[in-house]
Short mmCIF file of C-alpha atoms and ligand atoms in Angstrom, two decimals:
data_model
loop_
_atom_site.label_atom_id
_atom_site.label_comp_id
_atom_site.label_asym_id
_atom_site.label_seq_id
_atom_site.Cartn_x
_atom_site.Cartn_y
_atom_site.Cartn_z
CA MET A 1 -132.26 -129.00 -157.91
CA ALA A 2 -128.86 -130.39 -158.86
CA ASP A 3 -130.62 -132.53 -161.46
CA ASN A 4 -131.91 -129.48 -163.27
CA ILE A 5 -129.03 -127.06 -162.90
CA PRO A 6 -125.71 -128.28 -164.23
CA ALA A 7 -122.94 -127.70 -161.68
CA THR A 8 -120.80 -126.15 -164.38
CA GLN A 9 -123.37 -123.44 -165.06
CA SER A 10 -121.90 -120.32 -163.52
CA LYS A 11 -124.20 -117.72 -165.00
CA LYS A 12 -127.93 -117.42 -164.81
CA THR A 13 -130.15 -114.99 -166.64
CA ILE A 14 -132.98 -113.42 -164.69
CA ASP A 15 -135.48 -111.11 -166.34
CA ALA A 16 -135.49 -107.97 -164.20
CA THR A 17 -137.48 -105.79 -166.58
CA GLY A 18 -139.13 -102.96 -164.65
CA LEU A 19 -137.12 -103.75 -161.52
CA TYR A 20 -134.14 -102.02 -159.96
CA VAL A 21 -130.89 -103.90 -159.47
CA VAL A 22 -128.97 -102.37 -156.56
CA PRO A 23 -126.18 -103.44 -154.18
CA GLY A 24 -127.27 -105.61 -151.24
CA LEU A 25 -128.71 -103.31 -148.59
CA ILE A 26 -126.74 -102.55 -145.41
CA ASP A 27 -128.49 -101.98 -142.08
CA ILE A 28 -126.01 -100.45 -139.63
CA HIS A 29 -128.20 -100.57 -136.52
CA THR A 30 -129.58 -103.94 -135.45
CA HIS A 31 -129.72 -106.13 -132.34
CA VAL A 32 -129.14 -109.72 -133.38
CA PHE A 33 -127.27 -111.30 -130.44
CA VAL A 34 -130.21 -113.63 -129.98
CA GLY A 35 -130.13 -116.24 -127.24
CA THR A 36 -132.24 -117.75 -124.53
CA LYS A 37 -132.02 -115.24 -121.69
CA ALA A 38 -135.34 -113.70 -120.68
CA ASP A 39 -135.63 -109.88 -120.80
CA LYS A 40 -132.13 -109.41 -122.25
CA PHE A 41 -130.75 -108.11 -125.53
CA ALA A 42 -127.32 -109.74 -125.11
CA ASP A 43 -127.71 -113.49 -125.62
CA GLY A 44 -131.43 -112.96 -125.08
CA ILE A 45 -134.89 -112.95 -126.53
CA PHE A 46 -135.06 -109.16 -127.07
CA SER A 47 -132.66 -109.63 -129.98
CA VAL A 48 -133.76 -111.33 -133.18
CA SER A 49 -132.17 -113.80 -135.54
CA PRO A 50 -130.78 -111.95 -138.58
CA ASP A 51 -131.76 -114.40 -141.34
CA ASP A 52 -135.38 -114.29 -140.19
CA PHE A 53 -135.65 -110.63 -141.21
CA THR A 54 -132.90 -109.60 -143.59
CA PHE A 55 -133.19 -111.23 -147.00
CA LYS A 56 -136.94 -110.71 -147.35
CA SER A 57 -136.27 -106.99 -147.04
CA GLY A 58 -133.28 -106.93 -149.37
CA VAL A 59 -130.70 -106.61 -146.60
CA THR A 60 -127.50 -108.64 -147.04
CA THR A 61 -125.38 -107.03 -144.31
CA VAL A 62 -126.36 -106.03 -140.79
CA VAL A 63 -124.22 -104.33 -138.19
CA ASP A 64 -125.07 -105.25 -134.63
CA ALA A 65 -125.11 -102.11 -132.47
CA GLY A 66 -123.16 -103.13 -129.42
CA THR A 67 -125.47 -105.84 -128.18
CA SER A 68 -122.29 -107.69 -127.29
CA GLY A 69 -119.41 -106.15 -125.41
CA TRP A 70 -115.70 -106.92 -125.55
CA ARG A 71 -116.22 -109.62 -122.91
CA ASN A 72 -118.98 -111.64 -124.65
CA PHE A 73 -118.31 -110.86 -128.33
CA SER A 74 -116.81 -114.31 -128.91
CA LEU A 75 -120.04 -115.96 -127.73
CA PHE A 76 -122.00 -113.72 -130.13
CA LYS A 77 -119.67 -114.73 -132.95
CA GLU A 78 -119.97 -118.41 -132.18
CA GLN A 79 -123.71 -118.38 -131.55
CA VAL A 80 -124.98 -116.03 -134.28
CA ILE A 81 -122.37 -114.56 -136.64
CA ASP A 82 -120.81 -117.86 -137.68
CA LYS A 83 -124.25 -119.49 -138.02
CA SER A 84 -125.92 -116.81 -140.17
CA GLN A 85 -126.13 -116.51 -143.92
CA THR A 86 -126.55 -112.77 -143.49
CA ARG A 87 -123.22 -110.98 -143.21
CA VAL A 88 -123.20 -109.89 -139.58
CA LEU A 89 -120.74 -107.15 -138.58
CA ALA A 90 -120.65 -105.46 -135.21
CA PHE A 91 -119.97 -102.41 -133.13
CA VAL A 92 -118.63 -103.80 -129.87
CA ASN A 93 -119.95 -102.26 -126.67
CA ILE A 94 -117.57 -100.48 -124.31
CA ALA A 95 -119.56 -102.18 -121.53
CA GLY A 96 -117.87 -105.59 -121.18
CA SER A 97 -121.07 -107.61 -121.29
CA GLY A 98 -122.85 -105.41 -123.81
CA MET A 99 -126.58 -104.90 -123.42
CA SER A 100 -126.95 -107.26 -120.48
CA GLY A 101 -129.27 -105.01 -118.51
CA LYS A 102 -128.71 -103.35 -115.16
CA PRO A 103 -126.60 -103.30 -113.12
CA LEU A 104 -124.03 -104.98 -115.37
CA GLN A 105 -124.22 -102.56 -118.32
CA GLU A 106 -123.83 -99.54 -116.00
CA ASP A 107 -120.66 -100.85 -114.35
CA ILE A 108 -117.89 -98.39 -115.17
CA ASN A 109 -115.28 -100.85 -113.92
CA ASP A 110 -116.25 -103.14 -116.77
CA MET A 111 -115.72 -100.43 -119.43
CA ASN A 112 -112.18 -100.84 -120.60
CA ALA A 113 -110.74 -99.07 -123.65
CA ASP A 114 -107.73 -101.38 -123.98
CA SER A 115 -109.84 -104.54 -123.79
CA ALA A 116 -112.36 -103.19 -126.29
CA ALA A 117 -109.62 -102.08 -128.71
CA HIS A 118 -107.95 -105.48 -128.35
CA VAL A 119 -111.16 -107.31 -129.33
CA VAL A 120 -111.67 -104.95 -132.28
CA GLU A 121 -108.16 -105.73 -133.46
CA LYS A 122 -108.58 -109.47 -132.95
CA TYR A 123 -111.80 -109.58 -134.98
CA LYS A 124 -111.13 -106.71 -137.37
CA ASP A 125 -112.89 -108.48 -140.25
CA ILE A 126 -116.13 -108.35 -138.26
CA ILE A 127 -115.96 -105.53 -135.73
CA VAL A 128 -116.27 -102.11 -137.36
CA GLY A 129 -116.27 -99.82 -134.33
CA VAL A 130 -117.17 -99.24 -130.70
CA LYS A 131 -120.53 -98.31 -129.22
CA ILE A 132 -121.52 -96.20 -126.26
CA GLY A 133 -125.11 -96.18 -125.06
CA HIS A 134 -127.36 -97.09 -122.19
CA HIS A 135 -125.57 -95.34 -119.38
CA GLU A 136 -127.56 -93.42 -116.82
CA GLY A 137 -124.75 -91.86 -114.81
CA SER A 138 -123.73 -88.21 -115.09
CA ASP A 139 -120.01 -88.70 -115.58
CA TRP A 140 -118.35 -88.83 -118.97
CA ILE A 141 -116.03 -91.75 -118.19
CA PRO A 142 -117.96 -94.36 -120.26
CA PHE A 143 -118.17 -92.01 -123.25
CA GLU A 144 -114.48 -91.10 -122.98
CA ARG A 145 -113.46 -94.74 -122.70
CA ALA A 146 -115.49 -95.70 -125.76
CA LEU A 147 -113.93 -92.80 -127.66
CA ASN A 148 -110.50 -93.91 -126.46
CA ALA A 149 -111.12 -97.45 -127.69
CA THR A 150 -111.98 -96.09 -131.15
CA LYS A 151 -108.81 -94.00 -131.18
CA LYS A 152 -106.72 -97.04 -130.29
CA SER A 153 -108.44 -99.17 -132.96
CA ASN A 154 -108.87 -96.42 -135.59
CA THR A 155 -112.60 -97.08 -135.92
CA PRO A 156 -115.73 -94.91 -135.67
CA LEU A 157 -117.68 -94.37 -132.47
CA PHE A 158 -121.34 -95.33 -132.57
CA VAL A 159 -123.45 -93.30 -130.14
CA GLU A 160 -126.80 -94.87 -129.31
CA CYS A 161 -127.90 -92.34 -126.73
CA HIS A 162 -129.90 -93.54 -123.76
CA LEU A 163 -127.43 -91.24 -122.00
CA PRO A 164 -129.99 -89.07 -120.22
CA GLN A 165 -127.56 -86.98 -118.18
CA LEU A 166 -125.11 -86.19 -120.98
CA SER A 167 -126.30 -83.29 -123.12
CA LEU A 168 -126.73 -83.82 -126.85
CA GLU A 169 -124.66 -80.73 -127.53
CA ASP A 170 -121.71 -82.05 -125.54
CA GLN A 171 -122.01 -85.52 -127.09
CA LEU A 172 -121.90 -84.03 -130.59
CA LYS A 173 -118.97 -81.78 -129.63
CA LYS A 174 -116.93 -84.76 -128.47
CA MET A 175 -117.71 -86.75 -131.62
CA ARG A 176 -115.24 -86.63 -134.50
CA PRO A 177 -115.85 -86.57 -138.27
CA GLY A 178 -116.99 -90.07 -139.21
CA ASP A 179 -118.45 -90.89 -135.81
CA ILE A 180 -122.09 -91.96 -136.01
CA ILE A 181 -125.05 -90.86 -133.92
CA THR A 182 -128.22 -92.92 -134.15
CA HIS A 183 -131.85 -92.34 -133.10
CA SER A 184 -131.30 -89.01 -134.83
CA PHE A 185 -134.98 -88.12 -135.00
CA GLU A 186 -136.23 -89.28 -131.63
CA GLN A 187 -138.40 -87.15 -129.41
CA VAL A 188 -138.11 -88.70 -125.98
CA SER A 189 -137.50 -87.39 -122.50
CA GLU A 190 -134.04 -88.88 -122.18
CA ARG A 191 -132.48 -86.83 -124.98
CA MET A 192 -132.93 -83.35 -126.36
CA PRO A 193 -134.51 -83.55 -129.84
CA VAL A 194 -132.55 -82.15 -132.80
CA VAL A 195 -135.44 -79.84 -133.75
CA ASP A 196 -136.53 -77.28 -131.13
CA GLU A 197 -140.06 -76.38 -129.97
CA LYS A 198 -140.39 -73.83 -132.78
CA GLY A 199 -139.57 -76.39 -135.43
CA LYS A 200 -136.03 -75.14 -136.02
CA LEU A 201 -133.05 -77.40 -136.33
CA ARG A 202 -130.71 -76.56 -133.48
CA PRO A 203 -127.56 -74.69 -134.65
CA PHE A 204 -125.19 -77.02 -132.78
CA VAL A 205 -126.73 -79.97 -134.67
CA ILE A 206 -126.05 -78.25 -138.00
CA ALA A 207 -122.51 -77.53 -136.80
CA ALA A 208 -121.98 -81.22 -135.95
CA GLN A 209 -123.22 -82.26 -139.37
CA LYS A 210 -120.89 -79.74 -141.03
CA LYS A 211 -118.02 -81.10 -138.97
CA GLY A 212 -118.69 -84.57 -140.40
CA VAL A 213 -120.67 -86.36 -137.71
CA LEU A 214 -122.90 -88.92 -139.44
CA PHE A 215 -126.60 -89.08 -138.55
CA ASP A 216 -128.19 -92.52 -138.73
CA VAL A 217 -131.97 -92.96 -138.55
CA GLY A 218 -132.00 -95.74 -135.92
CA HIS A 219 -135.76 -96.01 -136.20
CA GLY A 220 -136.47 -98.66 -133.58
CA GLY A 221 -139.58 -98.59 -131.47
CA ALA A 222 -139.28 -95.01 -130.20
CA GLY A 223 -136.47 -93.48 -132.23
CA PHE A 224 -138.32 -91.95 -135.17
CA TRP A 225 -140.83 -89.10 -135.09
CA PHE A 226 -142.18 -87.18 -138.09
CA SER A 227 -142.19 -84.05 -135.88
CA GLN A 228 -138.39 -84.33 -135.95
CA ALA A 229 -137.58 -86.10 -139.20
CA VAL A 230 -139.68 -83.94 -141.54
CA PRO A 231 -138.51 -80.46 -140.39
CA ALA A 232 -134.95 -81.80 -140.11
CA PHE A 233 -135.13 -83.08 -143.70
CA GLN A 234 -136.58 -79.79 -144.94
CA GLN A 235 -133.82 -77.86 -143.18
CA GLY A 236 -131.05 -80.04 -144.55
CA LEU A 237 -130.40 -82.67 -141.88
CA VAL A 238 -130.69 -85.62 -144.23
CA PRO A 239 -129.81 -88.95 -142.62
CA ASN A 240 -126.62 -90.60 -143.84
CA SER A 241 -128.02 -94.12 -143.36
CA PHE A 242 -131.27 -95.92 -142.51
CA GLY A 243 -130.29 -98.06 -139.52
CA SER A 244 -133.47 -99.83 -138.48
CA ASP A 245 -132.69 -100.63 -134.83
CA LEU A 246 -134.21 -104.02 -135.49
CA HIS A 247 -135.16 -105.87 -132.31
CA ARG A 248 -138.08 -107.65 -130.67
CA PHE A 249 -140.04 -104.43 -130.05
CA SER A 250 -139.48 -102.51 -133.27
CA MET A 251 -140.05 -105.15 -135.92
CA ASN A 252 -143.86 -105.13 -135.77
CA ALA A 253 -144.32 -101.44 -134.91
CA GLY A 254 -143.86 -98.42 -137.23
CA MET A 255 -140.39 -99.54 -138.25
CA LYS A 256 -141.23 -102.95 -139.83
CA ASN A 257 -138.03 -103.27 -141.88
CA MET A 258 -135.43 -101.14 -143.62
CA LEU A 259 -137.36 -101.06 -146.91
CA ASN A 260 -140.27 -99.53 -145.02
CA ILE A 261 -137.97 -96.81 -143.65
CA MET A 262 -136.69 -96.18 -147.17
CA SER A 263 -140.25 -95.97 -148.52
CA LYS A 264 -141.08 -93.60 -145.67
CA TYR A 265 -138.27 -91.29 -146.75
CA MET A 266 -139.56 -91.35 -150.33
CA ALA A 267 -142.91 -90.22 -148.89
CA ILE A 268 -141.07 -87.45 -147.00
CA GLY A 269 -139.54 -86.27 -150.27
CA MET A 270 -136.22 -88.05 -150.79
CA SER A 271 -135.47 -89.22 -154.33
CA PHE A 272 -135.21 -92.94 -155.09
CA LYS A 273 -131.54 -92.49 -155.99
CA ASP A 274 -130.73 -90.76 -152.70
CA VAL A 275 -132.63 -93.43 -150.80
CA ILE A 276 -130.60 -96.21 -152.42
CA THR A 277 -127.28 -94.44 -151.76
CA ARG A 278 -128.18 -94.16 -148.07
CA ALA A 279 -129.03 -97.86 -147.92
CA THR A 280 -125.87 -99.08 -149.66
CA TRP A 281 -122.77 -97.01 -150.39
CA ASN A 282 -123.14 -94.49 -147.53
CA PRO A 283 -123.34 -97.11 -144.76
CA ALA A 284 -120.51 -99.10 -146.42
CA LYS A 285 -118.27 -96.03 -146.29
CA SER A 286 -119.28 -95.13 -142.74
CA ILE A 287 -118.12 -98.54 -141.44
CA LYS A 288 -115.04 -98.39 -143.69
CA ARG A 289 -116.14 -101.39 -145.73
CA GLU A 290 -115.82 -100.09 -149.27
CA ASP A 291 -115.88 -103.69 -150.51
CA LEU A 292 -119.62 -103.58 -149.79
CA GLY A 293 -122.50 -101.41 -150.95
CA ASN A 294 -121.50 -101.16 -154.61
CA LEU A 295 -121.67 -103.22 -157.79
CA ASP A 296 -118.20 -102.47 -159.14
CA VAL A 297 -116.21 -105.20 -160.82
CA GLY A 298 -114.64 -107.30 -158.09
CA ALA A 299 -117.19 -106.33 -155.43
CA ILE A 300 -118.80 -109.12 -153.45
CA ALA A 301 -121.93 -110.36 -155.26
CA ASP A 302 -124.43 -109.10 -152.70
CA ILE A 303 -127.26 -107.88 -154.91
CA THR A 304 -130.83 -106.79 -154.29
CA VAL A 305 -133.54 -106.49 -156.93
CA LEU A 306 -136.27 -104.08 -155.92
CA SER A 307 -139.69 -103.28 -157.23
CA VAL A 308 -141.30 -99.89 -156.67
CA LEU A 309 -145.01 -100.38 -156.08
CA ASN A 310 -147.34 -97.51 -156.94
CA GLY A 311 -150.50 -96.86 -154.96
CA LYS A 312 -151.57 -95.43 -151.63
CA PHE A 313 -149.47 -96.51 -148.68
CA GLY A 314 -149.46 -95.44 -145.04
CA PHE A 315 -146.34 -94.98 -142.92
CA THR A 316 -146.29 -94.46 -139.17
CA ASP A 317 -143.82 -93.09 -136.63
CA ALA A 318 -143.17 -93.91 -132.98
CA GLY A 319 -146.14 -91.77 -131.92
CA ALA A 320 -148.61 -93.64 -134.15
CA ASN A 321 -148.85 -90.67 -136.52
CA ARG A 322 -149.38 -91.54 -140.18
CA ILE A 323 -148.27 -90.02 -143.45
CA GLN A 324 -149.27 -91.21 -146.88
CA GLY A 325 -146.97 -92.08 -149.73
CA ASN A 326 -147.43 -93.19 -153.31
CA HIS A 327 -144.53 -95.62 -153.52
CA LYS A 328 -143.47 -98.67 -151.60
CA LEU A 329 -140.29 -100.62 -152.07
CA GLU A 330 -140.38 -104.37 -152.10
CA ALA A 331 -137.52 -106.90 -152.26
CA GLU A 332 -138.11 -109.01 -155.33
CA LEU A 333 -134.84 -110.93 -155.26
CA THR A 334 -131.91 -111.01 -152.84
CA ILE A 335 -128.51 -112.48 -153.68
CA ARG A 336 -125.91 -113.01 -150.98
CA ALA A 337 -122.37 -113.81 -152.15
CA GLY A 338 -123.70 -114.96 -155.51
CA LYS A 339 -126.41 -117.20 -154.07
CA ILE A 340 -130.13 -116.49 -154.39
CA VAL A 341 -131.45 -116.28 -150.83
CA TRP A 342 -134.84 -114.65 -151.46
CA ASP A 343 -137.08 -114.72 -154.53
CA LEU A 344 -140.51 -113.23 -153.82
CA ASN A 345 -142.19 -114.08 -157.11
CA GLY A 346 -139.92 -116.82 -158.36
CA ILE A 347 -138.37 -114.72 -161.13
CA SER A 348 -135.25 -116.87 -160.98
CA ALA A 349 -137.23 -120.09 -161.24
CA ASP A 350 -138.24 -121.93 -164.41
CA PRO A 351 -141.85 -121.58 -165.58
CA TRP A 352 -143.71 -124.77 -164.68
CA LYS A 353 -145.94 -126.54 -167.13
CA LEU A 354 -147.71 -129.83 -166.93
CA GLU A 355 -145.82 -132.57 -168.68
CA LEU A 356 -146.74 -136.20 -168.94
CA ASN A 357 -144.49 -138.45 -166.97
CA LYS A 358 -141.97 -139.98 -169.30
CA LYS A 359 -140.85 -143.37 -168.21
ZN1 ZN B 1 -130.34 -100.03 -130.81
#
């Protein structure tokens, strides 16, 4: 490679005719604290390795959704963040050991606002907020402590639900403008859906959106249902971002990757422009990282080149229901910090032709 590309060559011309050049995509809901522990997300095999999934779907930045807590964040950093080409940011879990399963992640004594805020401060280039989720108790102490940690660190709260005894209405009431709720369009027993039995968006959900609470898709394995997402979209609850909730159990189901979620929303009726905004600039703003998600002069050279395929494509939700769409987004080329990290059809490569060996 070095033989063919002079080291002094700082600019390269790539023919992107018919393609769309957009900022590198940002996925604000992933679980990438991969390790060796069986049946665990934190340092375990339920998480996935970011580089295995990101660039091929145009994603240059992922935010880990509290798979690590304030106690084991440094292991996550050492083991994954520092070793990945993908930019990995994180919400740190209020539970000290993050998503380490029961009983550890339910231990209120290990949920400490000061400790969490301290870790956010220490790693402020990487940690963008605090997460609450996966708590089965009926008291509000974990939620309040997570909220407290965000107040101390001036960061957003990321609410991942799995809080079966805390009502959605009360959760949304406690959330402030800029706080993020994910799994917005789930229809599961552990949380009241945003759309009621008659297909109407609940008034307190509209009120939360008006107040400034941000609704992330958080597709995952069970977090996205057309029965919720479509009426919500039609009644004005448009997601602010397309967090995929990437993990071992969502990657091969209806979710697939963030581009598939984006294509799904085009099939639901969102314009291409709105889809791109929600995959780039919106998530950048929501994690207060305005250096990302745009192509302004001086921005980091995280760039994605997309093609829009035309045809008949099927998209499924968590209930194995299918809708049909006429467009599908594909990552043609992904550039991370100025370096080509994915090139589907070799558009950055030189055309090859047979030449006789010259000796
Ligand atoms: Zn998640």
